[in-house]
mmCIF file of C-alpha atoms in Angstrom:
data_model
loop_
_atom_site.group_PDB
_atom_site.id
_atom_site.type_symbol
_atom_site.label_atom_id
_atom_site.label_comp_id
_atom_site.label_asym_id
_atom_site.label_seq_id
_atom_site.Cartn_x
_atom_site.Cartn_y
_atom_site.Cartn_z
ATOM 1 C CA UNK A 1 73.424 -171.301 121.599
ATOM 2 C CA UNK A 2 73.349 -172.532 125.354
ATOM 3 C CA UNK A 3 71.580 -171.254 128.241
ATOM 4 C CA UNK A 4 73.027 -168.350 129.921
ATOM 5 C CA UNK A 5 72.845 -169.638 133.152
ATOM 6 C CA UNK A 6 74.604 -172.778 132.558
ATOM 7 C CA UNK A 7 77.647 -171.416 134.227
ATOM 8 C CA UNK A 8 75.529 -171.103 137.644
ATOM 9 C CA UNK A 9 74.799 -174.854 137.642
ATOM 10 C CA UNK A 10 76.006 -176.774 140.501
ATOM 11 C CA UNK A 11 77.952 -179.939 139.419
ATOM 12 C CA UNK A 12 76.535 -182.900 140.825
ATOM 13 C CA UNK A 13 79.568 -185.284 141.919
ATOM 14 C CA UNK A 14 78.719 -189.044 142.720
ATOM 15 C CA UNK A 15 80.685 -191.025 145.530
ATOM 16 C CA UNK A 16 84.024 -191.820 144.239
ATOM 17 C CA UNK A 17 85.212 -195.423 143.437
ATOM 18 C CA UNK A 18 88.601 -196.901 142.795
ATOM 19 C CA UNK A 19 89.772 -200.211 142.067
ATOM 20 C CA UNK A 20 90.811 -202.480 145.019
ATOM 21 C CA UNK A 21 89.161 -200.075 147.420
ATOM 22 C CA UNK A 22 85.975 -200.569 149.508
ATOM 23 C CA UNK A 23 83.513 -198.153 148.484
ATOM 24 C CA UNK A 24 81.366 -196.394 151.262
ATOM 25 C CA UNK A 25 80.758 -193.155 149.619
ATOM 26 C CA UNK A 26 77.311 -193.847 147.893
ATOM 27 C CA UNK A 27 75.022 -195.466 150.485
ATOM 28 C CA UNK A 28 74.752 -198.552 148.376
ATOM 29 C CA UNK A 29 73.716 -202.069 149.568
ATOM 30 C CA UNK A 30 76.545 -204.210 150.279
ATOM 31 C CA UNK A 31 74.967 -207.425 148.833
ATOM 32 C CA UNK A 32 73.690 -208.598 145.273
ATOM 33 C CA UNK A 33 69.949 -208.460 144.790
ATOM 34 C CA UNK A 34 68.389 -211.564 146.199
ATOM 35 C CA UNK A 35 67.653 -214.663 143.744
ATOM 36 C CA UNK A 36 64.028 -213.599 143.374
ATOM 37 C CA UNK A 37 64.788 -210.371 142.035
ATOM 38 C CA UNK A 38 67.396 -211.645 139.751
ATOM 39 C CA UNK A 39 64.919 -214.313 138.571
ATOM 40 C CA UNK A 40 62.484 -211.485 137.801
ATOM 41 C CA UNK A 41 65.296 -209.143 135.861
ATOM 42 C CA UNK A 42 66.474 -212.346 134.073
ATOM 43 C CA UNK A 43 62.384 -213.266 132.785
ATOM 44 C CA UNK A 44 62.123 -209.635 131.825
ATOM 45 C CA UNK A 45 65.163 -209.515 129.743
ATOM 46 C CA UNK A 46 63.571 -211.406 126.981
ATOM 47 C CA UNK A 47 61.257 -208.450 126.423
ATOM 48 C CA UNK A 48 64.138 -205.910 126.456
ATOM 49 C CA UNK A 49 63.345 -205.054 122.778
ATOM 50 C CA UNK A 50 60.256 -203.352 124.037
ATOM 51 C CA UNK A 51 59.404 -200.369 126.185
ATOM 52 C CA UNK A 52 58.339 -200.978 129.295
ATOM 53 C CA UNK A 53 54.425 -200.283 130.084
ATOM 54 C CA UNK A 54 53.514 -196.697 130.347
ATOM 55 C CA UNK A 55 53.536 -195.210 133.912
ATOM 56 C CA UNK A 56 54.202 -198.847 135.042
ATOM 57 C CA UNK A 57 50.987 -199.839 135.949
ATOM 58 C CA UNK A 58 51.865 -203.307 137.605
ATOM 59 C CA UNK A 59 54.324 -201.624 139.995
ATOM 60 C CA UNK A 60 51.724 -198.812 140.518
ATOM 61 C CA UNK A 61 49.042 -201.455 141.507
ATOM 62 C CA UNK A 62 51.602 -203.321 143.856
ATOM 63 C CA UNK A 63 52.638 -200.057 145.486
ATOM 64 C CA UNK A 64 49.123 -199.111 145.957
ATOM 65 C CA UNK A 65 48.767 -202.397 148.078
ATOM 66 C CA UNK A 66 51.847 -202.087 149.908
ATOM 67 C CA UNK A 67 51.110 -198.302 151.156
ATOM 68 C CA UNK A 68 47.366 -198.501 151.490
ATOM 69 C CA UNK A 69 46.859 -195.939 148.962
ATOM 70 C CA UNK A 70 44.808 -195.547 145.697
ATOM 71 C CA UNK A 71 46.589 -195.798 142.582
ATOM 72 C CA UNK A 72 45.683 -192.086 141.960
ATOM 73 C CA UNK A 73 47.896 -191.204 144.639
ATOM 74 C CA UNK A 74 50.837 -192.815 143.127
ATOM 75 C CA UNK A 75 53.486 -192.080 140.429
ATOM 76 C CA UNK A 76 56.814 -194.065 139.735
ATOM 77 C CA UNK A 77 60.076 -192.861 138.138
ATOM 78 C CA UNK A 78 63.477 -193.762 137.744
ATOM 79 C CA UNK A 79 64.533 -193.205 141.445
ATOM 80 C CA UNK A 80 63.462 -190.856 144.059
ATOM 81 C CA UNK A 81 65.589 -188.117 142.410
ATOM 82 C CA UNK A 82 63.068 -187.999 139.459
ATOM 83 C CA UNK A 83 60.114 -187.364 142.051
ATOM 84 C CA UNK A 84 61.933 -184.584 143.510
ATOM 85 C CA UNK A 85 62.839 -183.140 139.898
ATOM 86 C CA UNK A 86 58.652 -183.495 138.736
ATOM 87 C CA UNK A 87 58.083 -181.379 141.993
ATOM 88 C CA UNK A 88 60.265 -178.793 140.863
ATOM 89 C CA UNK A 89 58.624 -178.691 137.527
ATOM 90 C CA UNK A 90 54.992 -178.866 138.438
ATOM 91 C CA UNK A 91 55.657 -175.858 140.841
ATOM 92 C CA UNK A 92 58.063 -173.266 139.401
ATOM 93 C CA UNK A 93 58.508 -171.080 136.811
ATOM 94 C CA UNK A 94 61.390 -169.119 135.934
ATOM 95 C CA UNK A 95 62.815 -166.856 138.990
ATOM 96 C CA UNK A 96 60.593 -168.797 141.694
ATOM 97 C CA UNK A 97 62.217 -169.962 144.791
ATOM 98 C CA UNK A 98 62.665 -173.304 145.959
ATOM 99 C CA UNK A 99 63.710 -173.595 149.948
ATOM 100 C CA UNK A 100 65.466 -176.326 151.537
ATOM 101 C CA UNK A 101 67.849 -176.905 154.347
ATOM 102 C CA UNK A 102 71.640 -176.871 153.521
ATOM 103 C CA UNK A 103 73.324 -179.282 153.753
ATOM 104 C CA UNK A 104 71.431 -181.728 152.251
ATOM 105 C CA UNK A 105 71.162 -183.925 149.089
ATOM 106 C CA UNK A 106 73.709 -182.806 146.635
ATOM 107 C CA UNK A 107 71.350 -182.730 143.780
ATOM 108 C CA UNK A 108 68.548 -180.412 144.980
ATOM 109 C CA UNK A 109 70.323 -177.199 143.612
ATOM 110 C CA UNK A 110 70.898 -178.775 140.494
ATOM 111 C CA UNK A 111 67.331 -179.640 140.062
ATOM 112 C CA UNK A 112 66.262 -176.409 141.038
ATOM 113 C CA UNK A 113 68.488 -174.381 138.512
ATOM 114 C CA UNK A 114 67.487 -176.954 135.767
ATOM 115 C CA UNK A 115 64.118 -175.598 135.996
ATOM 116 C CA UNK A 116 65.238 -171.957 135.734
ATOM 117 C CA UNK A 117 64.262 -171.434 139.398
ATOM 118 C CA UNK A 118 66.234 -169.971 142.720
ATOM 119 C CA UNK A 119 67.590 -172.357 145.237
ATOM 120 C CA UNK A 120 66.819 -170.673 148.869
ATOM 121 C CA UNK A 121 69.166 -172.802 151.251
ATOM 122 C CA UNK A 122 68.363 -172.435 155.012
ATOM 123 C CA UNK A 123 71.275 -173.292 157.558
ATOM 124 C CA UNK A 124 71.039 -176.399 159.419
ATOM 125 C CA UNK A 125 70.676 -176.266 163.231
ATOM 126 C CA UNK A 126 73.996 -176.364 165.418
ATOM 127 C CA UNK A 127 73.187 -179.844 166.046
ATOM 128 C CA UNK A 128 73.131 -180.495 162.168
ATOM 129 C CA UNK A 129 69.426 -181.124 162.273
ATOM 130 C CA UNK A 130 66.475 -179.323 160.042
ATOM 131 C CA UNK A 131 65.766 -176.201 161.502
ATOM 132 C CA UNK A 132 62.174 -176.051 160.392
ATOM 133 C CA UNK A 133 61.018 -172.870 162.022
ATOM 134 C CA UNK A 134 64.141 -171.161 159.938
ATOM 135 C CA UNK A 135 62.683 -172.874 156.606
ATOM 136 C CA UNK A 136 59.404 -171.156 157.406
ATOM 137 C CA UNK A 137 60.716 -167.921 158.022
ATOM 138 C CA UNK A 138 62.586 -168.299 154.570
ATOM 139 C CA UNK A 139 59.444 -168.482 152.933
ATOM 140 C CA UNK A 140 58.175 -165.466 150.445
ATOM 141 C CA UNK A 141 55.762 -164.741 148.090
ATOM 142 C CA UNK A 142 58.228 -166.239 145.408
ATOM 143 C CA UNK A 143 58.347 -169.441 147.115
ATOM 144 C CA UNK A 144 56.695 -172.624 145.089
ATOM 145 C CA UNK A 145 58.303 -175.513 147.021
ATOM 146 C CA UNK A 146 59.906 -176.651 149.987
ATOM 147 C CA UNK A 147 62.096 -179.784 150.038
ATOM 148 C CA UNK A 148 62.762 -181.316 153.180
ATOM 149 C CA UNK A 149 64.883 -184.670 153.322
ATOM 150 C CA UNK A 150 63.845 -186.999 156.409
ATOM 151 C CA UNK A 151 66.274 -188.756 157.591
ATOM 152 C CA UNK A 152 68.572 -185.733 156.312
ATOM 153 C CA UNK A 153 71.485 -187.079 153.947
ATOM 154 C CA UNK A 154 74.019 -186.643 154.813
ATOM 155 C CA UNK A 155 73.780 -185.995 158.463
ATOM 156 C CA UNK A 156 71.461 -188.459 159.351
ATOM 157 C CA UNK A 157 69.165 -186.178 161.687
ATOM 158 C CA UNK A 158 65.503 -186.549 161.753
ATOM 159 C CA UNK A 159 62.636 -184.312 162.564
ATOM 160 C CA UNK A 160 59.395 -185.468 164.612
ATOM 161 C CA UNK A 161 55.890 -185.352 163.549
ATOM 162 C CA UNK A 162 54.918 -182.812 165.968
ATOM 163 C CA UNK A 163 57.800 -180.186 164.413
ATOM 164 C CA UNK A 164 56.605 -181.282 160.965
ATOM 165 C CA UNK A 165 53.020 -180.250 161.677
ATOM 166 C CA UNK A 166 54.082 -177.110 163.275
ATOM 167 C CA UNK A 167 55.943 -176.144 160.307
ATOM 168 C CA UNK A 168 52.987 -177.227 158.157
ATOM 169 C CA UNK A 169 50.873 -174.998 160.051
ATOM 170 C CA UNK A 170 53.092 -172.320 159.840
ATOM 171 C CA UNK A 171 53.086 -171.992 155.889
ATOM 172 C CA UNK A 172 50.518 -171.174 153.179
ATOM 173 C CA UNK A 173 48.027 -174.105 152.365
ATOM 174 C CA UNK A 174 48.596 -173.776 148.833
ATOM 175 C CA UNK A 175 52.628 -174.159 149.217
ATOM 176 C CA UNK A 176 53.628 -177.682 148.136
ATOM 177 C CA UNK A 177 56.087 -179.358 150.463
ATOM 178 C CA UNK A 178 57.972 -182.684 149.422
ATOM 179 C CA UNK A 179 59.354 -184.840 152.222
ATOM 180 C CA UNK A 180 62.379 -187.094 150.541
ATOM 181 C CA UNK A 181 62.020 -190.371 152.503
ATOM 182 C CA UNK A 182 64.754 -192.136 150.515
ATOM 183 C CA UNK A 183 66.141 -193.453 153.730
ATOM 184 C CA UNK A 184 62.805 -194.411 155.282
ATOM 185 C CA UNK A 185 63.309 -197.867 156.233
ATOM 186 C CA UNK A 186 66.474 -197.148 158.344
ATOM 187 C CA UNK A 187 64.622 -194.248 160.553
ATOM 188 C CA UNK A 188 63.587 -196.084 163.308
ATOM 189 C CA UNK A 189 62.556 -192.868 165.503
ATOM 190 C CA UNK A 190 59.217 -193.569 167.106
ATOM 191 C CA UNK A 191 58.480 -189.729 166.578
ATOM 192 C CA UNK A 192 59.212 -189.518 162.876
ATOM 193 C CA UNK A 193 56.317 -188.420 160.656
ATOM 194 C CA UNK A 194 55.139 -190.835 157.839
ATOM 195 C CA UNK A 195 54.551 -189.172 154.647
ATOM 196 C CA UNK A 196 52.011 -191.935 153.667
ATOM 197 C CA UNK A 197 49.727 -190.944 156.481
ATOM 198 C CA UNK A 198 50.365 -187.301 156.381
ATOM 199 C CA UNK A 199 49.234 -186.734 152.787
ATOM 200 C CA UNK A 200 45.944 -187.405 154.014
ATOM 201 C CA UNK A 201 45.877 -184.340 156.036
ATOM 202 C CA UNK A 202 47.862 -182.134 153.796
ATOM 203 C CA UNK A 203 46.900 -182.093 150.380
ATOM 204 C CA UNK A 204 50.066 -179.733 149.535
ATOM 205 C CA UNK A 205 52.561 -182.451 150.554
ATOM 206 C CA UNK A 206 54.205 -185.096 148.458
ATOM 207 C CA UNK A 207 56.257 -187.973 149.678
ATOM 208 C CA UNK A 208 59.207 -189.578 147.893
ATOM 209 C CA UNK A 209 60.878 -193.318 148.287
ATOM 210 C CA UNK A 210 63.192 -195.333 146.463
ATOM 211 C CA UNK A 211 64.148 -199.109 146.086
ATOM 212 C CA UNK A 212 67.906 -198.224 145.958
ATOM 213 C CA UNK A 213 68.626 -198.290 149.526
ATOM 214 C CA UNK A 214 66.778 -200.549 151.824
ATOM 215 C CA UNK A 215 65.825 -202.896 148.725
ATOM 216 C CA UNK A 216 69.338 -202.805 147.306
ATOM 217 C CA UNK A 217 68.296 -201.867 143.897
ATOM 218 C CA UNK A 218 70.324 -198.975 143.159
ATOM 219 C CA UNK A 219 71.409 -199.936 139.621
ATOM 220 C CA UNK A 220 68.044 -200.687 138.723
ATOM 221 C CA UNK A 221 66.572 -197.012 139.320
ATOM 222 C CA UNK A 222 63.297 -196.981 140.608
ATOM 223 C CA UNK A 223 61.564 -194.709 143.055
ATOM 224 C CA UNK A 224 58.031 -193.487 143.380
ATOM 225 C CA UNK A 225 56.021 -190.595 144.750
ATOM 226 C CA UNK A 226 52.715 -190.273 146.705
ATOM 227 C CA UNK A 227 50.444 -187.423 147.073
ATOM 228 C CA UNK A 228 46.810 -186.420 146.764
ATOM 229 C CA UNK A 229 45.387 -187.021 143.360
ATOM 230 C CA UNK A 230 45.678 -183.625 142.282
ATOM 231 C CA UNK A 231 49.355 -183.496 142.871
ATOM 232 C CA UNK A 232 49.970 -187.097 141.849
ATOM 233 C CA UNK A 233 48.519 -186.530 138.108
ATOM 234 C CA UNK A 234 50.384 -183.458 137.904
ATOM 235 C CA UNK A 235 53.491 -185.414 138.715
ATOM 236 C CA UNK A 236 52.779 -187.939 135.991
ATOM 237 C CA UNK A 237 51.856 -185.440 133.550
ATOM 238 C CA UNK A 238 55.699 -184.011 133.640
ATOM 239 C CA UNK A 239 57.235 -187.274 133.913
ATOM 240 C CA UNK A 240 59.611 -188.501 131.234
ATOM 241 C CA UNK A 241 57.814 -191.026 129.281
ATOM 242 C CA UNK A 242 58.642 -194.800 129.757
ATOM 243 C CA UNK A 243 61.538 -193.677 131.831
ATOM 244 C CA UNK A 244 61.356 -196.960 134.222
ATOM 245 C CA UNK A 245 62.706 -200.159 132.164
ATOM 246 C CA UNK A 246 60.523 -203.300 132.191
ATOM 247 C CA UNK A 247 63.637 -204.802 134.119
ATOM 248 C CA UNK A 248 63.365 -202.345 136.655
ATOM 249 C CA UNK A 249 59.708 -202.442 137.211
ATOM 250 C CA UNK A 250 59.854 -206.187 137.730
ATOM 251 C CA UNK A 251 62.630 -206.119 139.981
ATOM 252 C CA UNK A 252 60.748 -203.906 142.210
ATOM 253 C CA UNK A 253 57.709 -205.652 142.115
ATOM 254 C CA UNK A 254 59.541 -209.030 143.229
ATOM 255 C CA UNK A 255 61.267 -207.029 145.906
ATOM 256 C CA UNK A 256 57.922 -205.737 147.208
ATOM 257 C CA UNK A 257 56.339 -209.318 146.901
ATOM 258 C CA UNK A 258 59.340 -210.541 149.516
ATOM 259 C CA UNK A 259 60.009 -207.340 151.248
ATOM 260 C CA UNK A 260 60.310 -209.311 154.639
ATOM 261 C CA UNK A 261 63.231 -210.886 152.944
ATOM 262 C CA UNK A 262 64.909 -207.246 153.064
ATOM 263 C CA UNK A 263 64.215 -206.586 157.104
ATOM 264 C CA UNK A 264 67.237 -208.616 158.283
ATOM 265 C CA UNK A 265 69.705 -206.605 155.708
ATOM 266 C CA UNK A 266 68.162 -203.393 156.973
ATOM 267 C CA UNK A 267 68.357 -204.218 160.883
ATOM 268 C CA UNK A 268 72.018 -205.319 160.161
ATOM 269 C CA UNK A 269 72.715 -201.863 158.506
ATOM 270 C CA UNK A 270 71.168 -199.899 161.667
ATOM 271 C CA UNK A 271 73.291 -202.330 163.971
ATOM 272 C CA UNK A 272 76.694 -201.487 162.322
ATOM 273 C CA UNK A 273 75.882 -197.830 161.755
ATOM 274 C CA UNK A 274 74.959 -197.463 165.507
ATOM 275 C CA UNK A 275 78.438 -199.600 166.054
ATOM 276 C CA UNK A 276 80.601 -197.114 164.022
ATOM 277 C CA UNK A 277 79.075 -194.021 165.300
ATOM 278 C CA UNK A 278 79.577 -195.226 168.755
ATOM 279 C CA UNK A 279 83.299 -196.361 167.989
ATOM 280 C CA UNK A 280 84.367 -192.851 166.370
ATOM 281 C CA UNK A 281 82.180 -190.555 168.500
ATOM 282 C CA UNK A 282 79.555 -189.512 166.081
ATOM 283 C CA UNK A 283 76.159 -188.523 166.530
ATOM 284 C CA UNK A 284 73.187 -191.150 165.894
ATOM 285 C CA UNK A 285 71.989 -191.606 162.542
ATOM 286 C CA UNK A 286 68.845 -192.660 161.094
ATOM 287 C CA UNK A 287 70.306 -193.438 157.506
ATOM 288 C CA UNK A 288 72.340 -196.333 156.403
ATOM 289 C CA UNK A 289 75.576 -193.739 156.823
ATOM 290 C CA UNK A 290 77.062 -192.045 159.467
ATOM 291 C CA UNK A 291 78.218 -188.240 159.752
ATOM 292 C CA UNK A 292 81.175 -186.831 160.981
ATOM 293 C CA UNK A 293 80.829 -183.131 161.285
ATOM 294 C CA UNK A 294 83.402 -180.533 161.951
ATOM 295 C CA UNK A 295 86.181 -182.634 161.021
ATOM 296 C CA UNK A 296 89.327 -181.801 159.007
ATOM 297 C CA UNK A 297 87.603 -183.317 156.405
ATOM 298 C CA UNK A 298 90.172 -183.754 153.386
ATOM 299 C CA UNK A 299 92.956 -185.048 155.742
ATOM 300 C CA UNK A 300 90.493 -187.766 157.141
ATOM 301 C CA UNK A 301 89.161 -188.852 153.717
ATOM 302 C CA UNK A 302 92.717 -189.370 152.398
ATOM 303 C CA UNK A 303 93.789 -190.871 155.293
ATOM 304 C CA UNK A 304 91.072 -193.590 155.355
ATOM 305 C CA UNK A 305 91.514 -193.543 151.476
ATOM 306 C CA UNK A 306 95.174 -194.541 151.971
ATOM 307 C CA UNK A 307 93.794 -197.522 154.049
ATOM 308 C CA UNK A 308 91.764 -198.704 151.098
ATOM 309 C CA UNK A 309 88.464 -197.471 152.115
ATOM 310 C CA UNK A 310 86.492 -194.355 150.273
ATOM 311 C CA UNK A 311 84.182 -192.269 152.207
ATOM 312 C CA UNK A 312 82.649 -189.141 151.155
ATOM 313 C CA UNK A 313 83.745 -185.657 151.923
ATOM 314 C CA UNK A 314 81.681 -182.569 151.895
ATOM 315 C CA UNK A 315 83.875 -179.702 151.409
ATOM 316 C CA UNK A 316 85.418 -178.794 154.970
ATOM 317 C CA UNK A 317 82.064 -179.375 156.631
ATOM 318 C CA UNK A 318 82.570 -183.289 157.008
ATOM 319 C CA UNK A 319 82.578 -186.618 155.955
ATOM 320 C CA UNK A 320 79.955 -189.446 155.471
ATOM 321 C CA UNK A 321 80.466 -193.121 155.841
ATOM 322 C CA UNK A 322 78.017 -195.485 154.178
ATOM 323 C CA UNK A 323 77.449 -198.787 155.998
ATOM 324 C CA UNK A 324 75.115 -201.642 155.220
ATOM 325 C CA UNK A 325 77.189 -204.783 156.616
ATOM 326 C CA UNK A 326 79.475 -206.155 159.031
ATOM 327 C CA UNK A 327 82.065 -206.491 156.452
ATOM 328 C CA UNK A 328 81.797 -202.697 155.410
ATOM 329 C CA UNK A 329 81.822 -201.772 159.280
ATOM 330 C CA UNK A 330 84.789 -203.963 160.085
ATOM 331 C CA UNK A 331 86.790 -202.487 156.919
ATOM 332 C CA UNK A 332 86.262 -199.034 157.755
ATOM 333 C CA UNK A 333 86.792 -199.390 161.458
ATOM 334 C CA UNK A 334 90.320 -201.136 160.607
ATOM 335 C CA UNK A 335 91.218 -198.291 158.252
ATOM 336 C CA UNK A 336 90.396 -195.843 160.982
ATOM 337 C CA UNK A 337 92.598 -197.612 163.371
ATOM 338 C CA UNK A 338 95.314 -197.959 161.231
ATOM 339 C CA UNK A 339 95.233 -194.493 159.830
ATOM 340 C CA UNK A 340 95.949 -193.422 163.658
ATOM 341 C CA UNK A 341 92.355 -191.731 164.127
ATOM 342 C CA UNK A 342 90.704 -191.285 167.468
ATOM 343 C CA UNK A 343 87.204 -190.330 168.419
ATOM 344 C CA UNK A 344 88.673 -186.606 169.038
ATOM 345 C CA UNK A 345 89.386 -186.509 165.221
ATOM 346 C CA UNK A 346 85.651 -186.604 164.429
ATOM 347 C CA UNK A 347 85.514 -182.881 165.265
ATOM 348 C CA UNK A 348 87.801 -180.075 164.867
#
């Protein structure tokens, strides 16, 4: 009755939460949406009996202006994850391969398996950065898509534009590549590639971004993709119809219209991220989180939990700490100190 391969599907586990604990496990903003976003949501509620507009035309127009692209370059969906899923759908048949670095975003293997495709994981470099040359070497005749998360979640590392362009020159011109830029706004590496610019030179490239992180609208579920028209049209073709609600669309439009209001929050997140990394001896991060590699992950997670803070463990590889405010940073650092941890506990 069911698909025979369901038992092979990896189970996606979201960040934990618990009553009375400070949740630093899901890279969410530590603030409610601004009043102008709330007003837009409230105004849209009166139309809650209606479906949202097909393909979110008003938001698509706003994004085109924001990014300096044509509306034909764009697709909108419920989060950046939906864009990744569409990229798999438009490229893969059963048995095709999708290459991506690992460890990276937890849902990638699931999205690939759902399409009947085969995930091909490429180990990160020793410094937890994405090894683009190794990714290129992993490509075979069966490879139909490469997914690159930049900055990478959960490690916070980023690759440069020069490294990216070298990679693109190494692979077939008709192999689709998706850059997941969910944490784009937190990435202040001056050498970073900008997928909005890169799609001008690479017709096989898709970029994906979200309103969940820097704009603090995780609960609204709005993301977007951009590519040359041929790819964007295909992405829209396989989209789940009417998946973005009218309330979510209006929230995103309001956020874009007042985007300067979010800059101080993003800068605060960067400051507190860097503060935590320095305090506990972690490597710099370009996301709204800090990665502790080679830690006694289960022990660190539990000790921090016992002190009232939830962080996210990735097997025995490490833990990730979300941080978007001074209050969150204070809570974590106080828990770290009370737990008796030190910089040396960041590594085995």
